[in-house]
XYZ file of C-alpha atoms in Angstrom:
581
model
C -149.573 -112.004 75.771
C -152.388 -109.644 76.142
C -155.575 -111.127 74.290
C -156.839 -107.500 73.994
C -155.606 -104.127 73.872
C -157.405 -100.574 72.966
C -156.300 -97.345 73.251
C -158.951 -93.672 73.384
C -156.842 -90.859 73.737
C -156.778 -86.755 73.302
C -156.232 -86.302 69.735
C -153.804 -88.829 67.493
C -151.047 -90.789 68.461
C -148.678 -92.473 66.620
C -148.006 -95.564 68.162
C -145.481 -98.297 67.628
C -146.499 -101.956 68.063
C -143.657 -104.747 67.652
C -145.267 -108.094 68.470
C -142.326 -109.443 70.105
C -143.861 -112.900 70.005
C -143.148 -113.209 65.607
C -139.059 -112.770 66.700
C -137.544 -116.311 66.543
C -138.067 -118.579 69.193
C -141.190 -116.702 70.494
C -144.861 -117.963 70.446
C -146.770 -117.462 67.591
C -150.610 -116.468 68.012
C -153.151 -117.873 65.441
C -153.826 -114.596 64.598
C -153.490 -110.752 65.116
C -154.951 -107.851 64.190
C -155.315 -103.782 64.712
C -158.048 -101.719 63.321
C -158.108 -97.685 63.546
C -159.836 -94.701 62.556
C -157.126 -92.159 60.618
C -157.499 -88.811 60.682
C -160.602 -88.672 63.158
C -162.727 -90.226 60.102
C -165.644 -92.272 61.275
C -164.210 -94.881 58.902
C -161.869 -97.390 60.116
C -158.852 -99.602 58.957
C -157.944 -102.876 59.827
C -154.632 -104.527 59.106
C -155.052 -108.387 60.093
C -153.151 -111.593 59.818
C -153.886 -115.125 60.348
C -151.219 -117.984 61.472
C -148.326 -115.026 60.902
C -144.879 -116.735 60.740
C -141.611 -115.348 61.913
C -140.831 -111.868 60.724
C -143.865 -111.496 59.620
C -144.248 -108.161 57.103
C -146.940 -107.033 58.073
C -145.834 -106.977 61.683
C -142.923 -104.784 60.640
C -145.296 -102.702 58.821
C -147.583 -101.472 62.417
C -144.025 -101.292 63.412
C -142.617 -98.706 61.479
C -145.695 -97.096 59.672
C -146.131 -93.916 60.673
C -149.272 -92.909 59.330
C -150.827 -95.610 62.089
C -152.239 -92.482 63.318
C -155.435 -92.642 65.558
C -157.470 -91.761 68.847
C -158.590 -94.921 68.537
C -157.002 -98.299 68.344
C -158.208 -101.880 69.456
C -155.601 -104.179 69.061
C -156.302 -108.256 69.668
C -153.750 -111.096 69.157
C -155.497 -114.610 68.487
C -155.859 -117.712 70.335
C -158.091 -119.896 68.136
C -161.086 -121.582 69.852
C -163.976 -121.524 66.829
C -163.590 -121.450 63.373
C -160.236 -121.607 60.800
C -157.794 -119.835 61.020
C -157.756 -116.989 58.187
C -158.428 -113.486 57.405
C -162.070 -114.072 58.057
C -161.550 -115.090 61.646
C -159.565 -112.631 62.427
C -159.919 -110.071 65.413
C -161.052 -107.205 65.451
C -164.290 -107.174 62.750
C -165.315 -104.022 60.777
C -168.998 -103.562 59.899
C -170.790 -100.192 58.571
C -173.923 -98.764 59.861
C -175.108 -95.219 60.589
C -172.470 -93.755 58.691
C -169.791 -94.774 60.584
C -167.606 -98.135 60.821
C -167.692 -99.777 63.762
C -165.024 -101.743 65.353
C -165.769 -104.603 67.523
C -163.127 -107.019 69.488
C -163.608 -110.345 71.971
C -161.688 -111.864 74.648
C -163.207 -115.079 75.761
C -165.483 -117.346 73.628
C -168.859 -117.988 74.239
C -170.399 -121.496 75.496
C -173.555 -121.287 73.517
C -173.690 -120.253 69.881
C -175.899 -118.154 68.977
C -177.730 -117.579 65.732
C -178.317 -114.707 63.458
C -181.889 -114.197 62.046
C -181.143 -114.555 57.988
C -183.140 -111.969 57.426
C -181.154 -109.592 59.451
C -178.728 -107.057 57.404
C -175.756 -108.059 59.389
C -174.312 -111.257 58.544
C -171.282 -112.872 59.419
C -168.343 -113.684 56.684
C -166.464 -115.750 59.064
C -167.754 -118.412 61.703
C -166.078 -116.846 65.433
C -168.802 -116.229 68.176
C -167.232 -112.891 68.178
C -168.801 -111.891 64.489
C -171.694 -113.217 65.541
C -172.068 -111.027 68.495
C -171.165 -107.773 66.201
C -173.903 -108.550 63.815
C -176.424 -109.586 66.605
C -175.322 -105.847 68.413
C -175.810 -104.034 64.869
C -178.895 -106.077 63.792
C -180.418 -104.441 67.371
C -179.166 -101.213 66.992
C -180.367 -100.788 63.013
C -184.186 -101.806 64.742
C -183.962 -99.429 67.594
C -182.569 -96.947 65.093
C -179.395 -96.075 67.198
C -176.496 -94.934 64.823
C -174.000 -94.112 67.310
C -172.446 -95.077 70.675
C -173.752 -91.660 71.702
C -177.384 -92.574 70.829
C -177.329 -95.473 73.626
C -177.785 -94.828 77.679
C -174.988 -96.854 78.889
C -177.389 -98.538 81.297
C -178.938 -100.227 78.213
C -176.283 -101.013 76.548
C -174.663 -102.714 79.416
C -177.618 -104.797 79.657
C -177.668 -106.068 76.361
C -173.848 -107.167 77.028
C -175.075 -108.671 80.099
C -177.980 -110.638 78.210
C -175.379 -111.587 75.820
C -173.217 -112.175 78.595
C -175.698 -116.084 79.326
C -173.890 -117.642 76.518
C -171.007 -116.992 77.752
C -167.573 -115.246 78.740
C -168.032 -111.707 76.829
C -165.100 -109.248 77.666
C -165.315 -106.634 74.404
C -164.453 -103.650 73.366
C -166.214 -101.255 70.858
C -165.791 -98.489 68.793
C -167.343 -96.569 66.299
C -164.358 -93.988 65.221
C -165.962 -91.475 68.403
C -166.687 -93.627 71.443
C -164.727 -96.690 72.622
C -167.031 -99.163 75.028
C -165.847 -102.376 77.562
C -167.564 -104.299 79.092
C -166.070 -106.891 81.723
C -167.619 -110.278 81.921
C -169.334 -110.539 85.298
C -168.351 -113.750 86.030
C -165.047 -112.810 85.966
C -163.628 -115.413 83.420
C -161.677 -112.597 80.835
C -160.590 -109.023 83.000
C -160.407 -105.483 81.676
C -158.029 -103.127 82.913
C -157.353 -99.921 83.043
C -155.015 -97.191 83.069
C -155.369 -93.586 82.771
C -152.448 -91.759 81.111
C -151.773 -88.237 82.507
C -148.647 -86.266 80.965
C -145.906 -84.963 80.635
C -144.046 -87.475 79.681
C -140.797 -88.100 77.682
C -141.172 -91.802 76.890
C -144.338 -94.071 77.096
C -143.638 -97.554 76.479
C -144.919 -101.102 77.713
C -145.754 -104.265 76.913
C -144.722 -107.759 77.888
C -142.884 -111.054 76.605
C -144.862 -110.792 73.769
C -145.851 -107.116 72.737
C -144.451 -103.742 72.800
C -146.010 -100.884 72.622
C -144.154 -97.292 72.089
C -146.382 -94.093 71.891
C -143.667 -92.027 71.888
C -141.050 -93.296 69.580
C -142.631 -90.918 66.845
C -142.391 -87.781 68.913
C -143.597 -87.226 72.370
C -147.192 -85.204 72.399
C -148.601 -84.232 75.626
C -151.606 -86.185 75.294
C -153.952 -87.932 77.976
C -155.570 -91.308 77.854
C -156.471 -94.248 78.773
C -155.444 -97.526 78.022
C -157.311 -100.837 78.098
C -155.998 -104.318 78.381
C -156.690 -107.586 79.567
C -153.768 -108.469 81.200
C -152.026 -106.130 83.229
C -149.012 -104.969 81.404
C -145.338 -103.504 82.432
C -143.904 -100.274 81.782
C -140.488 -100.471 80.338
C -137.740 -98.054 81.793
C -137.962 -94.284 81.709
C -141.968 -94.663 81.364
C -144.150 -93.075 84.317
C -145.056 -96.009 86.320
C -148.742 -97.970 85.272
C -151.448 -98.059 88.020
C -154.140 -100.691 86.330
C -157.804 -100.210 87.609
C -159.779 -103.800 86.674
C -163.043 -103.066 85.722
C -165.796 -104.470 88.083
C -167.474 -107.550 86.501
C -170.555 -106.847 84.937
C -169.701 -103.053 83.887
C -169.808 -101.101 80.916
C -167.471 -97.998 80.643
C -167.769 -95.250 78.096
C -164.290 -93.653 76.876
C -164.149 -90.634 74.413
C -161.453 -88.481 74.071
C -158.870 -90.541 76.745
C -161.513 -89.160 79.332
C -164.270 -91.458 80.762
C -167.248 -90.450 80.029
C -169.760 -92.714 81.922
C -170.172 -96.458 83.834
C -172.830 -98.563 83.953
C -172.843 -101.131 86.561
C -175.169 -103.890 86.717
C -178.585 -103.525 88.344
C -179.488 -105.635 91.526
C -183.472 -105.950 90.376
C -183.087 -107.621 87.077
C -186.602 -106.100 85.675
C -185.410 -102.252 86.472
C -182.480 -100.789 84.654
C -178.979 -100.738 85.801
C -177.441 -97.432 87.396
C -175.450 -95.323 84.916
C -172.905 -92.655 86.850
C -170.349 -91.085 85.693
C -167.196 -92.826 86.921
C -164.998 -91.593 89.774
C -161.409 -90.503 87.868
C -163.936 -88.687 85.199
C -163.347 -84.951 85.530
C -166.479 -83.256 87.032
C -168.078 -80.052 85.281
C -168.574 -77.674 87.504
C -171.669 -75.514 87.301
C -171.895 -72.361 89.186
C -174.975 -72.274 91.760
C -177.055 -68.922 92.503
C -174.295 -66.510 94.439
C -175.488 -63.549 97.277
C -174.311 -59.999 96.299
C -170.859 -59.138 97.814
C -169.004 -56.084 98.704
C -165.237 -55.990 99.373
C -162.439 -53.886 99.904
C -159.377 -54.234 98.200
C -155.689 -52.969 99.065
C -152.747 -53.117 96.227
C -149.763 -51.971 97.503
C -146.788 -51.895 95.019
C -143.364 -51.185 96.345
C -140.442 -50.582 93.835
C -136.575 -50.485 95.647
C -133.788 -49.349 93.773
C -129.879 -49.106 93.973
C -129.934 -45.974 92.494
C -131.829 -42.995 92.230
C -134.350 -42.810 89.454
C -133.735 -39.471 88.111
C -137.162 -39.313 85.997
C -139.133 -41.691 84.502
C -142.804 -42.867 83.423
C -145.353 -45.098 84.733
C -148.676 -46.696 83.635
C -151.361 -48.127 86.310
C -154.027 -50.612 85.972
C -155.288 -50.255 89.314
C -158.899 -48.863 89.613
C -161.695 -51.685 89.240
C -164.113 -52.080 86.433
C -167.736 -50.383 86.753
C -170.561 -51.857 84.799
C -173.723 -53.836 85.047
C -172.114 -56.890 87.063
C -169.907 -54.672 89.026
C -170.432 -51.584 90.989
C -167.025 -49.354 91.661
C -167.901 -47.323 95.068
C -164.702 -46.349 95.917
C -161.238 -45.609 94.884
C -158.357 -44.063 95.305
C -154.387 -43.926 94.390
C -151.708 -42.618 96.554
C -147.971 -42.441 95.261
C -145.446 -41.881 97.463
C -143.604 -39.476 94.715
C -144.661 -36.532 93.459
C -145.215 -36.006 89.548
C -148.045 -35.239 86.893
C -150.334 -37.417 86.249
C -153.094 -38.479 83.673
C -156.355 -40.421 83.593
C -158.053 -41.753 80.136
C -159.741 -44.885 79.058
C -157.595 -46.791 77.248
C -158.542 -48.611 73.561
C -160.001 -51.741 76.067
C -161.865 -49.815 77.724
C -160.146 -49.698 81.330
C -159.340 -47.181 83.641
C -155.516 -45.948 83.189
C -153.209 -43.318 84.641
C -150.359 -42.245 83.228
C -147.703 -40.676 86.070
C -144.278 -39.292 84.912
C -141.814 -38.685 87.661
C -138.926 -36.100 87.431
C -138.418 -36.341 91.074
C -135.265 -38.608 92.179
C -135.994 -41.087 94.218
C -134.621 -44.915 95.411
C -138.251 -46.171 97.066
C -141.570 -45.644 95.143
C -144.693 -47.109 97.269
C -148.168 -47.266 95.197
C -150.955 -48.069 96.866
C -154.342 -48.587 95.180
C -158.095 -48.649 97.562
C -160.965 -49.497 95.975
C -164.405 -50.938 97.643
C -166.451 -52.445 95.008
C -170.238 -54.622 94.611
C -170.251 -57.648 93.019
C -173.083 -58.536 91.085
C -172.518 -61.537 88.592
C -174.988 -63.769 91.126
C -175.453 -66.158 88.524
C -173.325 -66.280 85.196
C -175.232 -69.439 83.639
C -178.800 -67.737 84.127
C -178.711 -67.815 80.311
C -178.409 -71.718 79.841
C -182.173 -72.643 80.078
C -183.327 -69.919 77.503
C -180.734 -69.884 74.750
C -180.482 -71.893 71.853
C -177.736 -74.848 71.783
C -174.319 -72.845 70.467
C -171.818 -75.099 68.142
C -168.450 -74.945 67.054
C -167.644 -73.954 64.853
C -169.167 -70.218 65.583
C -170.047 -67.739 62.755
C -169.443 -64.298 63.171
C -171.150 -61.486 61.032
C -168.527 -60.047 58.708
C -168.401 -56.636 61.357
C -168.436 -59.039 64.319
C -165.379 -60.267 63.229
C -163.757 -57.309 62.441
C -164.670 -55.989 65.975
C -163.650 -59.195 67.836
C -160.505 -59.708 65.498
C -157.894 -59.457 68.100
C -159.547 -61.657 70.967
C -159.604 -64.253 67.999
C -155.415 -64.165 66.931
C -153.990 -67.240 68.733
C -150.217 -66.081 69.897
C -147.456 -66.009 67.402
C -145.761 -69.817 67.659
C -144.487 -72.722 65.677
C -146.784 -73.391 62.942
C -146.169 -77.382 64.178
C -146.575 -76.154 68.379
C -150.183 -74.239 66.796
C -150.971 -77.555 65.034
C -150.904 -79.670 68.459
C -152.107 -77.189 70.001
C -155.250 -77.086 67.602
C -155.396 -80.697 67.909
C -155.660 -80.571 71.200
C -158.256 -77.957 71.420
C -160.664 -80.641 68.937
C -160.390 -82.856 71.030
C -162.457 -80.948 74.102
C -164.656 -80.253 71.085
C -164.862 -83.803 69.806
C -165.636 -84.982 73.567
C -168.635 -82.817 74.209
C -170.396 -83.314 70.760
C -169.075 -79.697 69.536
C -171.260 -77.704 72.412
C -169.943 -74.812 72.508
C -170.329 -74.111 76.711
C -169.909 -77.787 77.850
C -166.517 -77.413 75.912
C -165.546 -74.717 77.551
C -166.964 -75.862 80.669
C -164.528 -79.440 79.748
C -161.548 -77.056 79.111
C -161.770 -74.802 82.544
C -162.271 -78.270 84.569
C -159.650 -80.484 82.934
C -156.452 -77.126 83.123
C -157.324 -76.995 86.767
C -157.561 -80.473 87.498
C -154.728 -81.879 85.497
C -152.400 -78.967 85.288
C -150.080 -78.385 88.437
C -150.201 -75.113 90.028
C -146.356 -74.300 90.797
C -144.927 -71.152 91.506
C -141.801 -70.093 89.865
C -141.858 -72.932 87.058
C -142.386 -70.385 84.754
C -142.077 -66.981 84.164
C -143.615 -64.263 81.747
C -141.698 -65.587 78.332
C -143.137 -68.898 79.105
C -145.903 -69.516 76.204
C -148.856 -71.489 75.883
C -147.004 -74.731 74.307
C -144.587 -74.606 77.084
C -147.375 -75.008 79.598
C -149.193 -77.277 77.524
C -145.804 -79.367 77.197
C -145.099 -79.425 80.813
C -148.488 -79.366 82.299
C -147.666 -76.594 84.977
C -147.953 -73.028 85.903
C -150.054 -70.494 87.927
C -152.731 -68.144 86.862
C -151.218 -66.279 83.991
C -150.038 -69.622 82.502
C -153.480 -71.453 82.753
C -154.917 -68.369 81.333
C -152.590 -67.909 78.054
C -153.364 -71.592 78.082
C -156.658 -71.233 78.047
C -157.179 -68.255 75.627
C -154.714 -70.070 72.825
C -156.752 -72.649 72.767
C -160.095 -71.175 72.649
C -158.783 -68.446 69.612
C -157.814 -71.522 67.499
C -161.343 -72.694 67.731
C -162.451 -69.406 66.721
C -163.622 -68.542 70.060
C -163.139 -64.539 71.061
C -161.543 -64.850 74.438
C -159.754 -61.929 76.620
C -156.936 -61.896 79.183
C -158.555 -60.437 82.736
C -156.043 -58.898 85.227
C -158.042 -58.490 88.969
C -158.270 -60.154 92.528
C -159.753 -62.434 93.812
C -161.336 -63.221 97.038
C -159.671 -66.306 99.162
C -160.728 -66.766 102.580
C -159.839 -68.825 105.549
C -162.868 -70.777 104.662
C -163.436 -70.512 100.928
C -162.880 -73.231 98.600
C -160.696 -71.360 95.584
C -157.523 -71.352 97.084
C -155.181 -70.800 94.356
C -153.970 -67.752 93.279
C -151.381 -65.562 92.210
C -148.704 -63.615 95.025
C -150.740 -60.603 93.809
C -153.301 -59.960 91.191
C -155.430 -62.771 89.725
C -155.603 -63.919 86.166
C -158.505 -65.520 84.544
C -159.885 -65.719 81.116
C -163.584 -63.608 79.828
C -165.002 -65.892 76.646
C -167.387 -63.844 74.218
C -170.755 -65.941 73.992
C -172.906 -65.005 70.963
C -176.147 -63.122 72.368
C -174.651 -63.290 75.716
C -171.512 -61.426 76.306
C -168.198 -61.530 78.018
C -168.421 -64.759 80.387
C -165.331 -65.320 82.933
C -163.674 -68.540 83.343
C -161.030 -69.495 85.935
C -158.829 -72.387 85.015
C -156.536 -72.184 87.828
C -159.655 -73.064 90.354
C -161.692 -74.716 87.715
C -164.685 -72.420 88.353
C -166.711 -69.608 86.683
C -166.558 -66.217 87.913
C -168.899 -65.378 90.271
C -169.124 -62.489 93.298
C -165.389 -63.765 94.096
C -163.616 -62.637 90.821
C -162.795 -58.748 91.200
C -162.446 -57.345 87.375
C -159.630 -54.483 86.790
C -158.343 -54.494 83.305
C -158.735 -56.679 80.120
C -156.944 -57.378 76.985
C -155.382 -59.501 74.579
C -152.986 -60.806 76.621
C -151.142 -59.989 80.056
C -149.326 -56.922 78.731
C -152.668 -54.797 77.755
C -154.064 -55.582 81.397
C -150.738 -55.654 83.988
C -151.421 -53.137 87.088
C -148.406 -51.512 87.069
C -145.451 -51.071 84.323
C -143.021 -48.196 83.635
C -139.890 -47.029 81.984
C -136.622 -45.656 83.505
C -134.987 -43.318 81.591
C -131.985 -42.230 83.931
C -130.675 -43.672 86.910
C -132.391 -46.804 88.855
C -129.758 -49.593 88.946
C -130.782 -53.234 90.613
C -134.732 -53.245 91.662
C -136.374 -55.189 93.838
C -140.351 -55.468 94.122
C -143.166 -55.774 96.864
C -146.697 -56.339 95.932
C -149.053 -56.844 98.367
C -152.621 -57.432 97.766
C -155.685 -57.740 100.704
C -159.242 -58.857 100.044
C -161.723 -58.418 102.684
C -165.435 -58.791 102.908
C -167.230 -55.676 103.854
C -170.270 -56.188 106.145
């Protein structure tokens, strides 16, 4: 049976633990116990119970409770070595400080006892080494006034464990209702694995002889974590196969949010401080470096076949690039292959439309839109060193609202698909301390990297909770994705319909058949800021602007009505980007 178990993931889960070993005829522990933090409070319950007997209650209880609801869990089943066996013994131990409980589990048992200054505030109620080390920990922290795991560099932390580490085999885990720490004993005598979570999945079960665990038996959410045992354990059928990472002796890793968020490994001069780097299946931010001025030409051509002859009918183009400050429109022109009257205005976004009705028949319409444009958005994080540190929540005057009111509506869905969803959006919040760019900057990373890009998976009734559910799409996906989330976090965000540059030799090499998709965010005192989930990037001098909107329907290039004739149609879009010199 696993000795230790913990669990950091996106959001709450509902999990379901049977401890297998209570059943008749299996082997009873001398102890178990699971503490957790319910609804994201930084205070924590723990259910516990010493020499359990078969059938135990309370083991039906984590069983069927459903309001075991956490990000956070650290579960550890008992195999006495010190002290009696009763509640005080017990694994895992609760103590307050900072404002937050703090949850603190073993595997192993130390060789030399150590002793807790009387005069400390943190003293132990039971007699384990692993109490001991909790209130030792906490008695340090409180004198080096450090309240949270948040408040530590990992590279000290880990070499406290490690100083702890003399007396001893020291394989723990730690929480305080935010972060969850381990630390593997570098002598190798207790492991800690591993195992990173990605979805979709329908079922997620495992567990040995022992212990089962089910985090989908209450409902399948399309959550990722990680998972973190001392034993490698087996995925039951139906569950996406397991791949355990041990951690390295002697290393302290970070978890918040089922991401990692740093590892510490142990230092090879024992008088300097150990490295601290962020480990290598952490998702990377990635900033935007100082871009040249480009110029490009672009060519749209739009071809619409029909059975039938179109006997008259209307048509609306997005096609003529954005001119402003960052941009610079030099050229452009529209050719139609048909004849008709046609219309320019700016429409209530502010883009460039033409309205064209046809009363010429015709079975073949060809559109074709040039344009040459500058691009001048060299260096869209210029801001970052001069502006004060944005939070969310924001706060919007009263007419800053009204103005930015529909760029703050999330899509009309489920009230329970908007509540995950929501949930889902905290937890990129929760993860990067409720700054307001590094979340965004966590959200544009973690779509493209985790997200599939896969044409025809989807099409345009597909919502934002489908591609959430599923985990893939292409550009128009990521970026309904991306906009749903960012509105229910009261975040102004805009749908962006353009082109985008992809070259033989560039690195963004995703993109749509035709036009690009990508996402503008409104940042207070800064403006309209463009985001590309599908290549996990900012926009730079690659990102071509045409139209915006709320959604895809304000900013598509072309769209029309038929009102005689037409029949089957079929559709060729064509789009060329090339560098001018």
């Amino acid at each position: 049976m696993p000795n230790l178990l913990a669990m950091s993931f996106e959001g709450e889960l509902a999990p379901c633990f049977d401890l297998t070993c209570l059943r008749p005829g299996g082997r009873l522990p001398d102890g178990w116990g699971i503490g957790y933090y319910p609804g994201g409070e930084p205070s924590a319950t723990v259910l516990k119970e010493p020499a359990p007997p078969q059938g135990s209650i309370r083991s039906e209880l984590v069983k069927a409770w459903e309001h075991l609801e956490s990000s956070l869990l650290v579960l550890h089943i008992r195999t006495a070595t010190w002290g009696s066996i009763n509640d005080a013994n017990t694994q895992p131990f609760s103590r307050s400080w900072g404002g937050r409980d703090w949850l603190f589990a073993h595997s192993g048992s130390l060789v030399d006892r150590i002793e807790v200054d009387p005069r400390s505030l943190f003293q132990p109620v039971g007699s384990t080494d692993t109490e001991l080390i909790l209130c030792e920990l906490l008695r340090w922290m409180a004198s080096e006034d450090l309240r949270s795991i948040g408040d530590i560099d990992p590279r000290v932390l880990r070499d406290w464990f490690d100083e702890m580490n003399e007396h001893g085999p020291l394989t723990s885990v730690l929480a305080d209702g935010r972060d969850l720490v381990v630390y593997a004993d570098r002598d190798r005598e207790g492991d800690a694995f591993l195992w990173e979570v990605l979805p979709p999945y329908e079922r997620l079960a495992f567990g040995d002889d022992d212990l089962e665990v089910d985090l989908t038996k209450r409902g399948v959410k399309s959550r990722k974590g990680v998972i973190v045992s001392s034993e490698e354990l087996k995925v039951h059928a139906g569950a996406q196969p397991a791949t355990w990472t041990r951690v390295p002796p002697g290393h302290l890793v970070v978890l918040r949010q089922g991401a990692l968020r740093a590892m510490a490994s142990p230092s090879t001069d024992r008088r300097r401080p150990s490295p601290s780097t962020p480990p290598t299946s952490s998702r990377p931010v990635r900033r935007p470096t100082h871009a040249s001025i480009r110029r490009f030409q672009v060519v749209h051509r739009t071809a619409y076949h029909y059975a039938t002859a179109v006997e008259r009918s209307t048509h609306l183009l997005r096609l003529t690039p954005a001119h402003d400050r960052l941009q610079t429109l030099l050229h452009n022109e529209i050719d139609i292959s048909v004849e008709g009257k046609q219309r320019e205005y700016d429409d209530v976004f502010g883009n460039r439309a033409r309205r064209v009705l046809l009363d010429t028949p015709f079975k073949e319409l060809v559109i074709e839109s040039r344009s040459q444009v500058e691009l001048l958005d060299t260096d869209p994080l210029s801001f970052r060193p001069l502006r004060a540190r944005s939070t969310i929540p924001l706060v919007w005057m009263p007419w800053q609202r009204q103005i930015l009111q529909p760029f703050l509506l999330p899509p009309e869905l489920a009230e329970s698909e908007l509540a995950e969803l929501s949930e889902y959006a905290m937890s990129f919040v929760e993860r990067n301390d409720y700054d307001l760019l590094d979340t965004l900057l966590d959200l544009n990373a973690s779509i493209f990297q985790e997200y599939e890009y896969k044409q025809g998976a989807t099409n345009l009734s597909t919502t934002a909770f489908d591609v959430y559910a599923n985990r893939r799409g292409v550009c128009q996906d990521f970026t309904n994705l991306f906009i749903c989330l960012t509105r229910l976090l009261g975040v102004p965000s805009r749908y962006v319909c353009g082109y985008i540059y992809t070259g033989p030799k560039h690195e963004n090499q995703r993109q749509s058949e035709a036009s690009h998709a990508w996402v503008q965010v409104y940042l207070p005192e800064i403006g309209w800021k463009g985001f590309d989930p599908t290549n996990g990037i900012l926009t730079q001098t690659d990102h071509i602007r045409v139209a915006v909107g709320r959604n895809y329907v304000d900013a598509t290039p072309t769209s029309g009505t038929i009102f005689v004739g037409g029949g089957a149609e079929r559709l060729e879009v064509d789009v060329r980007v090339e560098p001018i010199d």
